[in-house]
XYZ file of C-alpha atoms in Angstrom:
404
model
C 156.365 -56.034 142.485
C 159.366 -57.208 140.485
C 162.300 -58.399 142.553
C 164.774 -56.711 140.163
C 163.450 -53.269 141.140
C 164.129 -51.707 144.549
C 161.067 -49.964 145.977
C 161.027 -47.314 148.709
C 158.115 -46.070 150.775
C 157.497 -42.323 150.775
C 159.337 -42.005 154.081
C 162.304 -44.077 152.923
C 162.459 -42.133 149.670
C 162.409 -38.795 151.509
C 165.163 -39.901 153.863
C 167.335 -41.261 151.069
C 166.828 -38.066 149.023
C 167.467 -35.842 152.063
C 164.183 -33.971 151.647
C 161.193 -33.811 153.964
C 158.288 -36.213 153.679
C 156.101 -33.134 153.264
C 158.096 -32.198 150.133
C 157.643 -35.674 148.638
C 153.896 -35.551 149.307
C 153.662 -32.024 147.866
C 155.389 -33.073 144.621
C 153.043 -36.057 144.412
C 149.874 -34.031 145.038
C 150.889 -31.384 142.472
C 151.851 -33.868 139.724
C 155.502 -32.872 139.832
C 156.846 -36.274 140.929
C 154.409 -39.179 141.089
C 155.368 -42.503 142.697
C 156.218 -45.363 140.382
C 153.852 -47.767 142.125
C 150.732 -47.413 144.295
C 149.393 -50.599 145.886
C 145.753 -51.500 146.421
C 145.742 -49.806 149.815
C 147.026 -46.512 148.366
C 150.531 -46.887 149.744
C 153.067 -45.156 147.542
C 156.421 -46.567 146.433
C 159.349 -44.945 144.624
C 162.268 -46.494 142.748
C 165.878 -45.556 142.046
C 164.762 -44.127 138.710
C 162.621 -41.607 140.602
C 165.827 -40.191 142.070
C 166.869 -39.116 138.561
C 163.654 -37.149 138.220
C 164.012 -35.697 141.723
C 167.602 -34.655 140.995
C 166.370 -32.684 138.008
C 163.522 -31.080 139.967
C 165.802 -29.944 142.800
C 168.447 -28.607 140.418
C 165.975 -26.683 138.270
C 164.394 -25.301 141.436
C 167.855 -24.180 142.590
C 168.466 -22.514 139.214
C 165.321 -20.438 139.684
C 162.672 -22.302 137.682
C 159.151 -22.142 139.069
C 157.350 -25.333 140.074
C 154.898 -24.597 137.260
C 157.797 -24.681 134.795
C 159.192 -27.839 136.363
C 155.811 -29.554 136.163
C 155.927 -29.202 132.364
C 159.157 -31.205 132.154
C 158.386 -34.844 131.468
C 161.159 -37.400 131.137
C 160.824 -41.006 130.082
C 163.131 -42.535 132.678
C 163.472 -45.673 130.579
C 165.174 -43.690 127.833
C 168.818 -43.343 128.808
C 169.570 -40.963 125.922
C 166.785 -38.581 126.936
C 168.047 -38.550 130.520
C 171.615 -37.863 129.406
C 170.520 -35.035 127.081
C 168.476 -33.499 129.873
C 171.419 -33.667 132.272
C 173.712 -32.123 129.643
C 171.288 -29.226 129.361
C 171.186 -28.831 133.137
C 174.982 -28.919 133.318
C 175.244 -26.204 130.694
C 172.834 -24.025 132.671
C 174.944 -24.523 135.807
C 178.124 -23.531 133.951
C 176.454 -20.407 132.601
C 175.172 -19.472 136.040
C 178.647 -19.961 137.542
C 180.184 -17.770 134.838
C 177.604 -15.068 135.476
C 178.109 -15.152 139.247
C 181.888 -14.966 138.779
C 181.506 -11.760 136.767
C 179.144 -10.290 139.346
C 181.662 -11.213 142.066
C 184.418 -9.366 140.215
C 182.168 -6.331 139.742
C 181.406 -6.208 143.462
C 185.093 -6.581 144.376
C 186.079 -3.766 141.985
C 183.362 -1.502 143.372
C 184.313 -2.275 146.988
C 187.996 -1.590 146.283
C 187.120 1.706 144.621
C 185.064 2.766 147.640
C 187.875 1.792 150.032
C 190.295 3.966 148.060
C 187.812 6.873 147.787
C 188.040 6.448 144.010
C 185.139 7.235 141.626
C 182.812 4.265 141.171
C 181.615 3.398 137.679
C 178.092 2.381 138.692
C 176.960 2.043 135.072
C 179.673 -0.535 134.423
C 178.765 -2.513 137.525
C 175.060 -2.580 136.636
C 175.852 -3.584 133.057
C 177.859 -6.555 134.338
C 175.127 -7.630 136.750
C 172.499 -7.446 134.014
C 174.502 -9.370 131.406
C 172.206 -11.255 129.056
C 172.270 -15.037 128.725
C 173.418 -14.577 125.143
C 176.580 -12.841 126.310
C 177.176 -15.485 128.963
C 176.625 -18.297 126.462
C 179.061 -16.721 124.016
C 181.675 -16.439 126.757
C 181.309 -20.113 127.706
C 180.755 -21.459 124.190
C 184.327 -22.393 123.348
C 185.765 -23.639 126.647
C 185.987 -27.099 125.088
C 184.800 -28.893 121.949
C 181.408 -30.209 123.132
C 179.345 -27.618 121.272
C 181.579 -27.659 118.208
C 181.127 -31.437 117.957
C 177.335 -31.004 117.880
C 177.625 -28.612 114.945
C 180.127 -30.774 113.087
C 177.839 -33.806 113.497
C 174.876 -32.148 111.769
C 176.984 -31.198 108.745
C 178.677 -34.594 108.582
C 175.368 -36.489 108.535
C 173.295 -34.416 106.134
C 175.555 -32.484 103.748
C 174.621 -32.874 100.079
C 178.169 -32.254 98.862
C 180.097 -35.569 98.913
C 183.313 -33.609 99.533
C 183.311 -32.641 103.207
C 183.945 -29.087 104.367
C 187.356 -29.905 105.872
C 188.435 -31.895 102.839
C 187.376 -28.990 100.599
C 189.398 -26.536 102.694
C 192.393 -28.883 102.434
C 192.044 -28.855 98.633
C 192.096 -25.045 98.665
C 195.178 -24.976 100.899
C 197.159 -26.524 98.011
C 199.961 -27.894 100.155
C 203.163 -28.158 98.115
C 206.755 -29.272 98.532
C 207.505 -25.723 99.675
C 204.936 -25.818 102.472
C 206.925 -26.583 105.610
C 205.593 -24.432 108.453
C 201.863 -24.015 108.986
C 199.950 -22.154 111.685
C 196.272 -22.686 112.457
C 194.638 -20.011 114.601
C 191.438 -20.859 116.447
C 192.057 -24.559 115.875
C 189.147 -25.783 118.016
C 189.385 -29.519 118.589
C 191.771 -30.129 115.662
C 189.042 -31.511 113.403
C 190.670 -30.207 110.211
C 193.802 -32.267 110.810
C 191.922 -35.315 112.067
C 189.837 -35.492 108.917
C 192.789 -34.968 106.576
C 195.339 -37.032 108.495
C 195.673 -39.726 105.840
C 196.326 -37.099 103.156
C 199.228 -35.689 105.172
C 201.092 -38.964 105.593
C 203.747 -38.172 102.988
C 204.152 -34.493 103.853
C 207.053 -32.973 105.759
C 205.224 -30.213 107.646
C 205.534 -28.584 111.043
C 202.081 -27.547 112.248
C 201.366 -25.270 115.195
C 197.742 -25.213 116.335
C 196.608 -22.329 118.530
C 193.411 -21.426 120.311
C 192.585 -18.931 123.037
C 190.777 -21.676 124.983
C 192.821 -24.048 127.131
C 189.958 -26.550 126.962
C 190.094 -26.570 123.171
C 193.828 -27.079 123.193
C 193.461 -30.052 125.539
C 190.866 -31.579 123.213
C 193.020 -30.927 120.153
C 196.077 -32.544 121.758
C 194.038 -35.609 122.660
C 192.501 -35.892 119.196
C 195.726 -35.360 117.296
C 197.498 -38.021 119.336
C 194.925 -40.499 118.048
C 195.509 -39.805 114.340
C 196.338 -43.034 112.529
C 198.072 -42.690 109.210
C 197.946 -45.347 106.496
C 199.768 -48.556 107.385
C 203.359 -48.679 106.238
C 203.568 -44.961 105.476
C 205.804 -42.678 107.463
C 204.211 -39.532 108.837
C 206.325 -36.444 108.310
C 203.913 -34.085 110.054
C 204.627 -32.804 113.549
C 201.914 -31.141 115.627
C 202.315 -28.661 118.458
C 199.320 -27.180 120.295
C 199.564 -23.878 122.169
C 197.238 -21.389 123.830
C 197.534 -18.124 121.898
C 195.436 -15.162 120.810
C 195.524 -14.480 117.079
C 195.613 -10.727 117.789
C 198.915 -11.196 119.653
C 200.739 -14.133 118.098
C 203.907 -15.187 120.003
C 205.889 -15.973 116.837
C 208.603 -14.198 114.908
C 208.221 -12.307 111.654
C 207.967 -14.395 108.473
C 207.815 -17.751 110.287
C 205.028 -19.550 108.404
C 204.318 -20.527 104.818
C 200.588 -20.726 105.509
C 198.083 -19.631 108.141
C 194.668 -21.272 108.412
C 191.798 -19.414 110.109
C 188.681 -21.568 109.849
C 185.587 -19.633 110.992
C 187.706 -17.602 113.412
C 188.231 -13.983 112.341
C 184.671 -12.877 113.071
C 185.296 -13.654 116.763
C 188.240 -11.238 116.987
C 187.670 -7.996 118.867
C 189.974 -6.226 116.406
C 189.922 -8.028 113.045
C 192.338 -5.603 111.400
C 194.871 -6.205 114.172
C 194.475 -9.981 113.773
C 195.052 -9.636 110.022
C 198.188 -7.574 110.611
C 199.500 -10.177 113.054
C 198.826 -12.999 110.599
C 200.468 -11.029 107.808
C 203.483 -10.372 110.046
C 204.147 -14.051 110.799
C 203.653 -15.093 107.155
C 206.649 -15.390 104.887
C 206.704 -13.265 101.750
C 204.432 -14.991 99.254
C 202.740 -16.926 102.063
C 198.983 -17.443 102.152
C 196.148 -17.016 104.603
C 193.240 -19.455 104.208
C 190.331 -17.771 106.008
C 186.857 -19.296 105.962
C 183.556 -17.696 106.887
C 179.884 -17.754 105.982
C 177.326 -15.390 104.460
C 174.002 -13.870 105.446
C 171.920 -16.799 104.134
C 173.849 -19.500 105.980
C 171.541 -21.876 107.926
C 168.752 -19.272 107.790
C 166.022 -21.941 107.899
C 167.067 -22.924 111.445
C 166.612 -19.374 112.712
C 163.230 -19.187 110.988
C 162.179 -22.482 112.597
C 163.209 -21.497 116.104
C 161.422 -18.153 115.804
C 158.184 -20.005 115.087
C 158.555 -21.915 118.352
C 159.343 -18.830 120.418
C 160.050 -15.412 118.842
C 162.152 -14.443 121.874
C 164.840 -16.963 120.926
C 167.950 -15.694 119.162
C 170.607 -18.257 118.249
C 173.460 -15.752 118.140
C 174.148 -12.648 120.177
C 175.454 -10.986 117.012
C 175.368 -11.801 113.301
C 179.011 -12.753 112.944
C 178.933 -12.528 109.137
C 178.396 -8.776 109.551
C 181.823 -8.554 111.207
C 183.626 -10.808 108.726
C 181.499 -12.625 106.163
C 181.385 -13.562 102.510
C 179.886 -10.189 101.691
C 182.624 -8.035 103.284
C 185.570 -10.325 104.074
C 187.530 -9.668 100.886
C 187.415 -5.895 101.440
C 188.671 -6.350 105.026
C 191.552 -8.598 103.960
C 192.575 -6.311 101.089
C 193.507 -3.670 103.674
C 196.404 -5.926 104.709
C 197.099 -8.475 101.964
C 198.253 -7.942 98.382
C 195.685 -10.170 96.663
C 192.507 -11.940 97.763
C 190.563 -14.707 95.970
C 187.129 -15.941 97.022
C 186.042 -19.597 96.767
C 182.463 -20.695 97.522
C 181.548 -24.102 98.928
C 178.466 -25.486 97.184
C 176.373 -27.418 99.701
C 173.094 -27.742 101.590
C 171.644 -29.955 104.329
C 168.570 -32.158 104.088
C 167.824 -33.118 107.691
C 165.549 -36.128 108.220
C 166.003 -36.753 111.958
C 165.140 -34.213 114.626
C 167.688 -35.064 117.324
C 170.880 -33.913 115.521
C 169.093 -30.672 114.643
C 167.998 -30.198 118.279
C 171.571 -30.855 119.474
C 172.800 -28.255 116.973
C 170.294 -25.664 118.183
C 171.170 -26.263 121.841
C 174.881 -25.838 121.015
C 174.457 -22.326 119.619
C 175.662 -19.286 121.553
C 172.281 -17.573 121.855
C 169.604 -17.450 124.521
C 167.799 -20.625 123.409
C 168.450 -22.705 126.514
C 166.547 -20.435 128.874
C 163.395 -20.912 126.751
C 163.849 -24.563 125.757
C 165.189 -26.383 128.813
C 161.856 -26.319 130.657
C 159.903 -27.171 127.507
C 162.223 -29.763 126.067
C 159.654 -32.326 124.997
C 157.327 -29.679 123.617
C 160.235 -28.324 121.603
C 161.285 -31.806 120.421
C 157.719 -32.493 119.256
C 157.657 -29.147 117.454
C 160.880 -29.949 115.584
C 159.647 -33.476 114.755
C 156.452 -32.087 113.270
C 158.280 -29.519 111.152
C 160.865 -31.854 109.633
C 158.843 -35.055 109.209
C 159.049 -34.716 105.415
C 162.645 -33.521 105.421
C 164.085 -30.136 106.241
C 166.350 -28.394 103.731
C 168.916 -25.975 105.118
C 170.880 -23.485 103.055
C 174.651 -23.459 103.448
C 176.395 -20.267 102.396
C 180.085 -20.609 103.212
C 183.470 -20.291 101.584
C 187.117 -19.295 101.971
C 189.270 -16.313 101.153
C 192.796 -17.031 99.943
C 194.902 -13.993 100.762
C 198.511 -13.559 99.603
C 201.157 -11.588 101.468
């Protein structure tokens, strides 16, 4: 035995892990957690790395996975990246479970209060809340911070065929001028648009307000924007202010902004027409809305791939382009704005490495995690096999430029 590795007997391991010796022996006998080392006399020894595996087993068991499911999870404990990805997946499951239980708690409280007041009880509503699907829960938790957005940005950044990045292309279509002084971005996410175009803004005199309905996103945006470094020797005339705000109820006066940017945002609004009216209200006369979205063919190859692995998986609870997409967005905006132009972004992805694609899939707001987390390595092997000669992905996105 190597001196650099600490070994524990089965009893010591059980005590340190705060489980029974019977549990340790059961996991061993059923090939759920085997000891790292067995000596010539059959005595079993575990290491600190085995605690990582045990932590995962106990957590997945707590989350409701069967031991049969857990047995299928194999982790190479020498691969730090694999361990971290696995723990990220577990953490996401915990967050989703907490969100679900919080909603159930509220439903029970509302029902109890109604009974105490002899008020009618909406049993259908309570049951609907209790039986919320994972897709709905994932969508609710998707934009608490920028973790999932970063996974999606990374895939596009690495494999886009167009040498002009998406954010740089949007900047070009904004056409900032000497008369552009006050800009509002709704649904700003982590502030990526401004981070990527920071050097191009160094000579501008612009006041930018970034809003998002998520406090976590606003925290990430504030942190990222504080790190923007403009070209040496050039004075930055841009000021940034980040605020939590809903684009359907903007806390700003009439005709405040020269431009409003809504990058992949409007299809998340409960009332898109109301959001458009609010944006129109805060725009100055002659001001412009830059609203991006995607079409029905966008990233369709990923959905096709995931369906081959498990037809139960859906990467989005709803097809957002049906609410506000390239096919119908102009008609929606023309109800509020005087003139609307459409610009298409020509691009595609040619993915040659499976891990960024897997990270992208796991970041989506569908039900994929409940079918992938306990078959992670099987899924990774499936993706590897299907993209070993390259994997081309269609991009079907663009912007609407709407004038007040």
